[in-house]
Amino acid sequence: MPNTNVMLQSITVQSPGRINIIGEHTDYNDGFVLPAAIDKKTVAHLHRNGQPTRCRITAGNLNETLDIDLDQVKPLAGGWQNYVLGVVHELQKLGAQILGFEGSFQGDVPIGGGMSSSASLECALAFGLNELFDLRLSKTQLIKAAQMAEHNFVGIKCGIMDQFASMMGQKDQVILLDCRSLEYRYFPLELGDYQLLLLHTNVSHSLASSEYNRRRSECEEGVAMIRKKHPEVQHLRDVSLPMLTGFQGNMPETLYTRCRHVVSENQRVLDATQALTTGDIQKLGRLLYQSHHSLQHDYAVSCPELDFLVDQTTGLDFVAGSRMMGGGFGGCTINIIEKKHGDQFVEKVAENYRARFGVDLTPYSVSIEDGAGVLSQAGAL
Ligand code: GLA
């Protein structure tokens, strides 16, 4: 009989980064997204140290250490430490009895790559601490705690997509997530002769966090104006394109275009799942291009490097679609490209990119993997 009284002493867990097929800046508008967990992840090793409140954790990639007093968890000036402190604090807010622990983490999710290295770290810690201390929090609670760590300790008012994908991913499946109800459905990603290819610009513009929060407020301002005429509207999720069109010229142009991106992007996510179901890769690809156009012009979260990489694919019949991925202002494009043309395409684009920006891009051909999980654990009676 298995002994249920074994207390975990140490655990090694992993939690991945994510891609997003389509549905950008829709999550914090109660909308739809279509992400998946990938084969790049954070691995965290955690063990109890027998102390009531003292903790120490090392960021392996940076060789930097953070000491934590569990009685006084507060944000620091900046850096990876706030992801850790934020998660601990948010779990404590849920009543979690975390005791002293030590550990380390390291990962291969590119930082600033738009693959959500931050959610990968937050979820690895939340998941790991939940297991180590038998906190019995649900995955939804862990996801929300990780998201709130980012709001309250990092200062980015992010949506729930990244943490959800990192925690809930399944091999070879994309997740259609309704960010309002948190209902979700897996769809197999079957691309036939095509593959996903990420091209990392290797730039990350400093605007990213301030503009992110600004976009969120712009959406809220847009909703406030729409509500005056349509009081039933809670979020942009509740707005249809015909409803929004009635506001053209009656709200500031910037707010109008921000809203138009979100409203049209929600529809594109639903259309994309349809295209996946019928195996229509060309249609899926067209939706990616439309998404990029909307993010570039209506939502204004792209940058010259991302636009250049998308433009490089236009007119190539072996590329079905391309767009910027994630929050924007740098990071990656996601491309759906015929497998046999991948290498040659990367070579050519890398050369053009270097000539234009003096920067090397990094290609990643990612696979879709499971979300957070235990790699190994050890207990004592
Ligand atoms: C970042 C945020 C997500 C989401 C995307 C844009 O990755 O963390 O919540 O808003 O940007 O879609």
Short mmCIF file of C-alpha atoms and ligand atoms in Angstrom, two decimals:
data_model
loop_
_atom_site.label_atom_id
_atom_site.label_comp_id
_atom_site.label_asym_id
_atom_site.label_seq_id
_atom_site.Cartn_x
_atom_site.Cartn_y
_atom_site.Cartn_z
CA MET A 1 0.00 0.00 0.00
CA PRO A 2 1.36 3.46 -0.78
CA ASN A 3 2.26 5.38 2.36
CA THR A 4 0.28 8.61 2.30
CA ASN A 5 2.13 10.06 5.31
CA VAL A 6 5.31 10.72 3.40
CA MET A 7 6.17 14.41 3.60
CA LEU A 8 7.87 15.78 0.55
CA GLN A 9 11.37 17.05 1.25
CA SER A 10 12.39 18.09 -2.21
CA ILE A 11 10.95 18.40 -5.64
CA THR A 12 12.02 19.28 -9.16
CA VAL A 13 9.34 20.72 -11.40
CA GLN A 14 9.16 22.29 -14.81
CA SER A 15 6.85 24.84 -16.37
CA PRO A 16 7.10 25.90 -20.00
CA GLY A 17 7.00 29.10 -22.00
CA ARG A 18 4.25 29.52 -24.54
CA ILE A 19 3.48 30.44 -28.08
CA ASN A 20 0.24 32.03 -29.14
CA ILE A 21 -1.21 31.09 -32.51
CA ILE A 22 -3.57 34.06 -32.47
CA GLY A 23 -5.46 36.28 -30.03
CA GLU A 24 -3.12 39.04 -28.93
CA HIS A 25 -4.13 41.61 -26.30
CA THR A 26 -7.53 39.99 -26.04
CA ASP A 27 -7.02 38.19 -22.72
CA TYR A 28 -7.37 41.24 -20.46
CA ASN A 29 -10.45 42.22 -22.45
CA ASP A 30 -12.25 39.02 -21.40
CA GLY A 31 -11.70 37.66 -24.90
CA PHE A 32 -10.34 34.54 -26.60
CA VAL A 33 -6.77 33.30 -27.09
CA LEU A 34 -5.19 30.27 -28.75
CA PRO A 35 -1.87 29.57 -27.01
CA ALA A 36 0.16 26.40 -26.41
CA ALA A 37 2.97 25.39 -24.07
CA ILE A 38 6.34 24.76 -25.74
CA ASP A 39 9.55 22.80 -25.33
CA LYS A 40 11.34 25.72 -23.66
CA LYS A 41 10.87 25.81 -19.93
CA THR A 42 11.94 26.80 -16.44
CA VAL A 43 13.08 23.96 -14.21
CA ALA A 44 12.93 24.66 -10.48
CA HIS A 45 14.44 22.54 -7.75
CA LEU A 46 13.04 23.26 -4.29
CA HIS A 47 13.65 21.65 -0.91
CA ARG A 48 12.52 22.26 2.63
CA ASN A 49 15.27 23.64 4.88
CA GLY A 50 13.56 23.02 8.23
CA GLN A 51 13.41 26.75 9.02
CA PRO A 52 10.12 28.48 9.76
CA THR A 53 10.63 31.60 7.63
CA ARG A 54 14.06 31.76 5.98
CA CYS A 55 14.33 30.94 2.29
CA ARG A 56 17.03 31.23 -0.32
CA ILE A 57 16.70 30.78 -4.05
CA THR A 58 19.28 31.05 -6.82
CA ALA A 59 18.69 32.06 -10.42
CA GLY A 60 20.98 29.54 -12.08
CA ASN A 61 21.33 31.36 -15.39
CA LEU A 62 22.48 34.55 -13.65
CA ASN A 63 24.15 33.03 -10.61
CA GLU A 64 22.29 35.47 -8.39
CA THR A 65 20.75 34.60 -5.05
CA LEU A 66 17.72 35.96 -3.22
CA ASP A 67 17.13 35.62 0.52
CA ILE A 68 13.51 35.75 1.62
CA ASP A 69 11.97 36.19 5.05
CA LEU A 70 8.49 34.71 4.76
CA ASP A 71 7.20 37.17 7.37
CA GLN A 72 8.19 40.14 5.24
CA VAL A 73 7.62 39.51 1.58
CA LYS A 74 7.70 42.83 -0.29
CA PRO A 75 8.59 43.87 -3.84
CA LEU A 76 12.16 44.97 -4.57
CA ALA A 77 13.31 47.63 -7.03
CA GLY A 78 13.15 45.30 -10.02
CA GLY A 79 14.49 42.13 -11.61
CA TRP A 80 13.68 38.43 -11.48
CA GLN A 81 13.39 38.59 -7.70
CA ASN A 82 9.94 40.15 -7.95
CA TYR A 83 8.56 37.16 -9.83
CA VAL A 84 9.66 34.92 -6.99
CA LEU A 85 8.57 37.25 -4.19
CA GLY A 86 5.29 37.94 -5.97
CA VAL A 87 4.41 34.27 -6.24
CA VAL A 88 5.27 33.59 -2.60
CA HIS A 89 3.21 36.58 -1.51
CA GLU A 90 0.19 35.70 -3.65
CA LEU A 91 0.20 32.13 -2.35
CA GLN A 92 0.42 33.45 1.21
CA LYS A 93 -2.60 35.66 0.46
CA LEU A 94 -4.52 32.48 -0.33
CA GLY A 95 -3.67 31.22 3.15
CA ALA A 96 -0.88 28.90 2.02
CA GLN A 97 1.38 27.69 4.84
CA ILE A 98 4.75 27.98 3.14
CA LEU A 99 7.74 27.15 5.35
CA GLY A 100 11.45 27.70 4.84
CA PHE A 101 12.82 26.39 1.55
CA GLU A 102 15.89 26.62 -0.58
CA GLY A 103 16.37 25.99 -4.22
CA SER A 104 17.31 27.16 -7.63
CA PHE A 105 15.82 27.53 -11.04
CA GLN A 106 17.07 27.80 -14.53
CA GLY A 107 15.51 27.88 -17.92
CA ASP A 108 15.85 28.11 -21.65
CA VAL A 109 12.86 30.31 -22.46
CA PRO A 110 14.48 33.31 -24.19
CA ILE A 111 14.07 36.40 -22.02
CA GLY A 112 12.31 39.18 -23.94
CA GLY A 113 11.45 36.71 -26.68
CA GLY A 114 7.67 37.03 -26.34
CA MET A 115 7.52 33.37 -25.22
CA SER A 116 6.71 34.34 -21.66
CA SER A 117 9.76 33.38 -19.69
CA SER A 118 8.17 35.27 -16.79
CA ALA A 119 5.00 33.14 -16.66
CA SER A 120 7.17 30.07 -16.99
CA LEU A 121 9.13 31.07 -13.88
CA GLU A 122 6.04 32.13 -11.92
CA CYS A 123 4.21 28.91 -12.73
CA ALA A 124 7.22 26.70 -11.96
CA LEU A 125 7.44 28.26 -8.50
CA ALA A 126 3.71 28.28 -7.81
CA PHE A 127 3.38 24.69 -8.95
CA GLY A 128 6.52 23.57 -7.10
CA LEU A 129 5.60 25.22 -3.79
CA ASN A 130 2.08 23.82 -4.02
CA GLU A 131 3.51 20.32 -4.32
CA LEU A 132 6.35 20.69 -1.83
CA PHE A 133 4.14 22.04 0.96
CA ASP A 134 1.04 20.09 -0.02
CA LEU A 135 -0.91 23.34 -0.25
CA ARG A 136 -3.74 21.73 -2.20
CA LEU A 137 -4.44 24.77 -4.30
CA SER A 138 -6.19 24.14 -7.59
CA LYS A 139 -4.47 24.85 -10.89
CA THR A 140 -6.82 27.79 -11.42
CA GLN A 141 -5.75 29.26 -8.08
CA LEU A 142 -2.08 28.79 -9.00
CA ILE A 143 -2.61 30.40 -12.40
CA LYS A 144 -4.34 33.41 -10.89
CA ALA A 145 -1.71 33.73 -8.16
CA ALA A 146 1.02 33.75 -10.80
CA GLN A 147 -0.83 36.40 -12.79
CA MET A 148 -1.34 38.55 -9.69
CA ALA A 149 2.36 38.27 -8.86
CA GLU A 150 2.98 40.05 -12.12
CA HIS A 151 0.35 42.71 -11.39
CA ASN A 152 1.33 43.42 -7.81
CA PHE A 153 5.09 42.82 -7.72
CA VAL A 154 6.27 43.32 -11.29
CA GLY A 155 3.82 46.08 -12.22
CA ILE A 156 2.50 44.64 -15.47
CA LYS A 157 -1.27 44.34 -15.59
CA CYS A 158 -1.10 41.26 -17.76
CA GLY A 159 -3.97 39.01 -18.75
CA ILE A 160 -4.19 35.34 -17.86
CA MET A 161 -3.07 33.73 -21.14
CA ASP A 162 0.60 33.10 -20.38
CA GLN A 163 0.14 31.57 -16.96
CA PHE A 164 -2.80 29.50 -18.18
CA ALA A 165 -0.83 28.07 -21.09
CA SER A 166 2.23 27.37 -18.96
CA MET A 167 0.15 25.47 -16.41
CA MET A 168 -2.45 23.79 -18.63
CA GLY A 169 -0.59 23.04 -21.87
CA GLN A 170 -0.91 19.60 -23.47
CA LYS A 171 1.39 17.94 -25.95
CA ASP A 172 0.55 18.75 -29.58
CA GLN A 173 -2.57 20.69 -28.60
CA VAL A 174 -3.41 24.36 -28.73
CA ILE A 175 -5.79 25.74 -26.14
CA LEU A 176 -8.83 27.78 -27.04
CA LEU A 177 -9.33 29.73 -23.83
CA ASP A 178 -12.27 31.94 -23.00
CA CYS A 179 -10.58 34.44 -20.70
CA ARG A 180 -13.92 35.42 -19.17
CA SER A 181 -15.23 32.05 -18.01
CA LEU A 182 -11.84 30.27 -18.13
CA GLU A 183 -13.56 27.52 -20.09
CA TYR A 184 -11.09 25.92 -22.46
CA ARG A 185 -10.88 23.36 -25.20
CA TYR A 186 -7.87 21.65 -26.73
CA PHE A 187 -7.43 21.48 -30.49
CA PRO A 188 -4.77 19.29 -32.10
CA LEU A 189 -2.34 21.39 -34.11
CA GLU A 190 -2.00 19.46 -37.35
CA LEU A 191 -0.12 21.49 -39.89
CA GLY A 192 0.66 18.77 -42.44
CA ASP A 193 3.53 19.93 -44.65
CA TYR A 194 3.84 23.12 -42.63
CA GLN A 195 5.65 23.90 -39.41
CA LEU A 196 5.73 26.67 -36.86
CA LEU A 197 8.84 28.80 -36.98
CA LEU A 198 9.61 31.59 -34.54
CA LEU A 199 11.99 34.34 -35.55
CA HIS A 200 13.34 36.23 -32.57
CA THR A 201 14.25 39.83 -33.38
CA ASN A 202 16.64 39.89 -30.42
CA VAL A 203 15.33 43.32 -29.59
CA SER A 204 13.15 44.24 -26.67
CA HIS A 205 12.14 47.88 -26.61
CA SER A 206 11.84 49.54 -23.24
CA LEU A 207 8.33 50.75 -24.07
CA ALA A 208 6.99 47.26 -23.57
CA SER A 209 5.72 47.50 -20.00
CA SER A 210 4.53 51.11 -19.94
CA GLU A 211 2.75 50.80 -23.28
CA TYR A 212 1.24 47.48 -22.24
CA ASN A 213 -0.47 49.05 -19.24
CA ARG A 214 -1.45 52.05 -21.35
CA ARG A 215 -3.19 49.81 -23.90
CA ARG A 216 -5.12 48.17 -21.12
CA SER A 217 -6.33 51.57 -19.88
CA GLU A 218 -7.20 52.65 -23.42
CA CYS A 219 -9.42 49.59 -23.76
CA GLU A 220 -11.10 50.43 -20.46
CA GLU A 221 -11.67 54.02 -21.61
CA GLY A 222 -13.17 52.71 -24.84
CA VAL A 223 -15.53 50.44 -22.88
CA ALA A 224 -16.59 53.33 -20.63
CA MET A 225 -17.64 55.32 -23.71
CA ILE A 226 -19.44 52.38 -25.31
CA ARG A 227 -21.30 51.64 -22.07
CA LYS A 228 -22.97 55.03 -22.14
CA LYS A 229 -25.00 53.76 -25.07
CA HIS A 230 -24.84 50.02 -24.35
CA PRO A 231 -24.91 49.62 -20.55
CA GLU A 232 -24.79 45.82 -20.86
CA VAL A 233 -21.17 46.00 -22.13
CA GLN A 234 -18.66 44.99 -19.45
CA HIS A 235 -15.57 44.45 -21.58
CA LEU A 236 -14.59 44.67 -25.24
CA ARG A 237 -15.54 41.01 -25.42
CA ASP A 238 -19.16 42.13 -25.39
CA VAL A 239 -18.73 44.49 -28.34
CA SER A 240 -19.39 43.45 -31.94
CA LEU A 241 -17.86 45.16 -34.94
CA PRO A 242 -21.19 46.64 -36.11
CA MET A 243 -21.75 48.01 -32.58
CA LEU A 244 -18.29 49.54 -32.55
CA THR A 245 -18.66 51.05 -36.01
CA GLY A 246 -21.43 53.23 -34.61
CA PHE A 247 -18.75 54.98 -32.52
CA GLN A 248 -16.45 55.90 -35.38
CA GLY A 249 -16.06 59.67 -35.25
CA ASN A 250 -17.82 59.70 -31.86
CA MET A 251 -14.83 58.64 -29.80
CA PRO A 252 -11.17 59.62 -30.07
CA GLU A 253 -9.66 57.92 -33.11
CA THR A 254 -6.94 56.23 -31.03
CA LEU A 255 -9.46 54.66 -28.69
CA TYR A 256 -11.56 53.58 -31.64
CA THR A 257 -8.68 51.77 -33.35
CA ARG A 258 -7.56 50.13 -30.09
CA CYS A 259 -11.08 48.78 -29.64
CA ARG A 260 -11.25 47.71 -33.26
CA HIS A 261 -8.14 45.60 -32.85
CA VAL A 262 -9.52 43.74 -29.85
CA VAL A 263 -12.98 43.21 -31.30
CA SER A 264 -11.67 41.99 -34.65
CA GLU A 265 -8.96 39.85 -33.02
CA ASN A 266 -11.53 37.98 -30.94
CA GLN A 267 -13.34 37.05 -34.12
CA ARG A 268 -10.06 35.96 -35.72
CA VAL A 269 -9.41 33.54 -32.85
CA LEU A 270 -12.77 31.88 -33.38
CA ASP A 271 -12.19 31.80 -37.14
CA ALA A 272 -8.75 30.28 -36.55
CA THR A 273 -10.14 27.40 -34.51
CA GLN A 274 -12.56 26.80 -37.35
CA ALA A 275 -9.67 26.75 -39.82
CA LEU A 276 -7.79 24.30 -37.58
CA THR A 277 -10.80 22.04 -37.42
CA THR A 278 -11.15 21.91 -41.19
CA GLY A 279 -7.37 21.75 -41.74
CA ASP A 280 -7.41 24.97 -43.75
CA ILE A 281 -3.81 26.12 -43.23
CA GLN A 282 -4.08 28.88 -45.83
CA LYS A 283 -7.02 30.43 -44.04
CA LEU A 284 -5.22 30.14 -40.71
CA GLY A 285 -2.24 31.88 -42.27
CA ARG A 286 -4.35 34.72 -43.67
CA LEU A 287 -5.74 35.29 -40.19
CA LEU A 288 -2.20 35.60 -38.86
CA TYR A 289 -1.42 38.30 -41.40
CA GLN A 290 -4.62 40.14 -40.56
CA SER A 291 -3.74 39.92 -36.89
CA HIS A 292 -0.33 41.44 -37.52
CA HIS A 293 -1.78 44.25 -39.58
CA SER A 294 -4.22 45.03 -36.80
CA LEU A 295 -1.54 44.89 -34.08
CA GLN A 296 0.73 47.10 -36.16
CA HIS A 297 -1.75 49.77 -37.21
CA ASP A 298 -4.74 49.66 -34.88
CA TYR A 299 -3.10 48.59 -31.65
CA ALA A 300 0.35 50.06 -32.33
CA VAL A 301 2.36 47.46 -30.40
CA SER A 302 4.67 46.31 -33.17
CA CYS A 303 8.11 47.73 -33.99
CA PRO A 304 10.22 48.11 -37.17
CA GLU A 305 12.07 44.85 -36.56
CA LEU A 306 8.88 42.80 -36.25
CA ASP A 307 7.28 44.51 -39.24
CA PHE A 308 10.39 43.86 -41.29
CA LEU A 309 10.31 40.13 -40.51
CA VAL A 310 6.64 39.86 -41.40
CA ASP A 311 7.18 41.86 -44.59
CA GLN A 312 9.96 39.49 -45.59
CA THR A 313 7.40 36.71 -45.91
CA THR A 314 4.87 38.49 -48.11
CA GLY A 315 4.59 37.06 -51.59
CA LEU A 316 6.33 33.80 -50.61
CA ASP A 317 3.93 31.02 -51.49
CA PHE A 318 5.56 28.62 -49.01
CA VAL A 319 4.68 30.89 -46.06
CA ALA A 320 1.01 30.62 -45.09
CA GLY A 321 1.10 33.32 -42.44
CA SER A 322 3.24 35.46 -40.16
CA ARG A 323 2.69 37.89 -37.33
CA MET A 324 4.24 39.36 -34.23
CA MET A 325 3.61 37.27 -31.12
CA GLY A 326 3.06 38.27 -27.50
CA GLY A 327 2.93 41.73 -25.97
CA GLY A 328 4.95 43.40 -28.74
CA PHE A 329 7.73 46.02 -29.03
CA GLY A 330 10.20 43.23 -29.77
CA GLY A 331 10.34 39.49 -29.27
CA CYS A 332 9.34 37.04 -31.98
CA THR A 333 7.29 36.62 -35.05
CA ILE A 334 5.40 33.36 -35.44
CA ASN A 335 5.37 31.94 -38.95
CA ILE A 336 3.57 29.03 -40.58
CA ILE A 337 5.96 27.84 -43.24
CA GLU A 338 6.31 24.79 -45.46
CA LYS A 339 8.81 22.46 -43.79
CA LYS A 340 11.00 21.92 -46.81
CA HIS A 341 11.62 25.65 -47.26
CA GLY A 342 12.43 26.40 -43.62
CA ASP A 343 16.23 26.36 -43.66
CA GLN A 344 16.67 28.29 -46.87
CA PHE A 345 14.14 30.89 -45.75
CA VAL A 346 15.86 31.41 -42.40
CA GLU A 347 19.22 31.87 -44.08
CA LYS A 348 17.91 34.53 -46.43
CA VAL A 349 15.87 36.44 -43.86
CA ALA A 350 18.68 36.36 -41.32
CA GLU A 351 20.99 37.91 -43.88
CA ASN A 352 18.48 40.63 -44.79
CA TYR A 353 17.74 41.32 -41.13
CA ARG A 354 21.41 41.68 -40.28
CA ALA A 355 21.92 44.01 -43.24
CA ARG A 356 18.97 46.18 -42.19
CA PHE A 357 19.36 46.33 -38.39
CA GLY A 358 22.89 45.12 -37.71
CA VAL A 359 21.44 42.47 -35.37
CA ASP A 360 21.35 38.68 -35.69
CA LEU A 361 17.94 37.08 -35.43
CA THR A 362 17.47 33.72 -33.74
CA PRO A 363 15.19 31.10 -35.30
CA TYR A 364 13.34 28.62 -33.10
CA SER A 365 11.35 25.72 -34.41
CA VAL A 366 9.30 24.89 -31.35
CA SER A 367 7.28 21.83 -30.46
CA ILE A 368 4.13 21.85 -28.36
CA GLU A 369 4.47 20.14 -25.01
CA ASP A 370 2.74 19.53 -21.69
CA GLY A 371 2.31 22.29 -19.13
CA ALA A 372 3.70 22.36 -15.58
CA GLY A 373 4.67 19.03 -14.09
CA VAL A 374 6.83 17.18 -11.59
CA LEU A 375 10.17 15.87 -12.87
CA SER A 376 11.26 14.18 -9.65
CA GLN A 377 10.57 14.27 -5.95
CA ALA A 378 11.82 12.80 -2.71
CA GLY A 379 10.11 12.48 0.65
CA ALA A 380 10.69 11.31 4.21
CA LEU A 381 8.39 9.70 6.73
C1 GLA B 1 1.77 39.43 -22.66
C2 GLA B 1 0.81 39.26 -21.48
C3 GLA B 1 -0.41 38.44 -21.86
C4 GLA B 1 -1.07 38.96 -23.13
C5 GLA B 1 -0.02 39.19 -24.22
C6 GLA B 1 -0.60 39.87 -25.42
O1 GLA B 1 2.33 38.20 -23.01
O2 GLA B 1 1.46 38.67 -20.40
O3 GLA B 1 -1.33 38.41 -20.80
O4 GLA B 1 -1.81 40.11 -22.88
O5 GLA B 1 1.07 39.97 -23.78
O6 GLA B 1 -1.54 39.06 -26.02
#
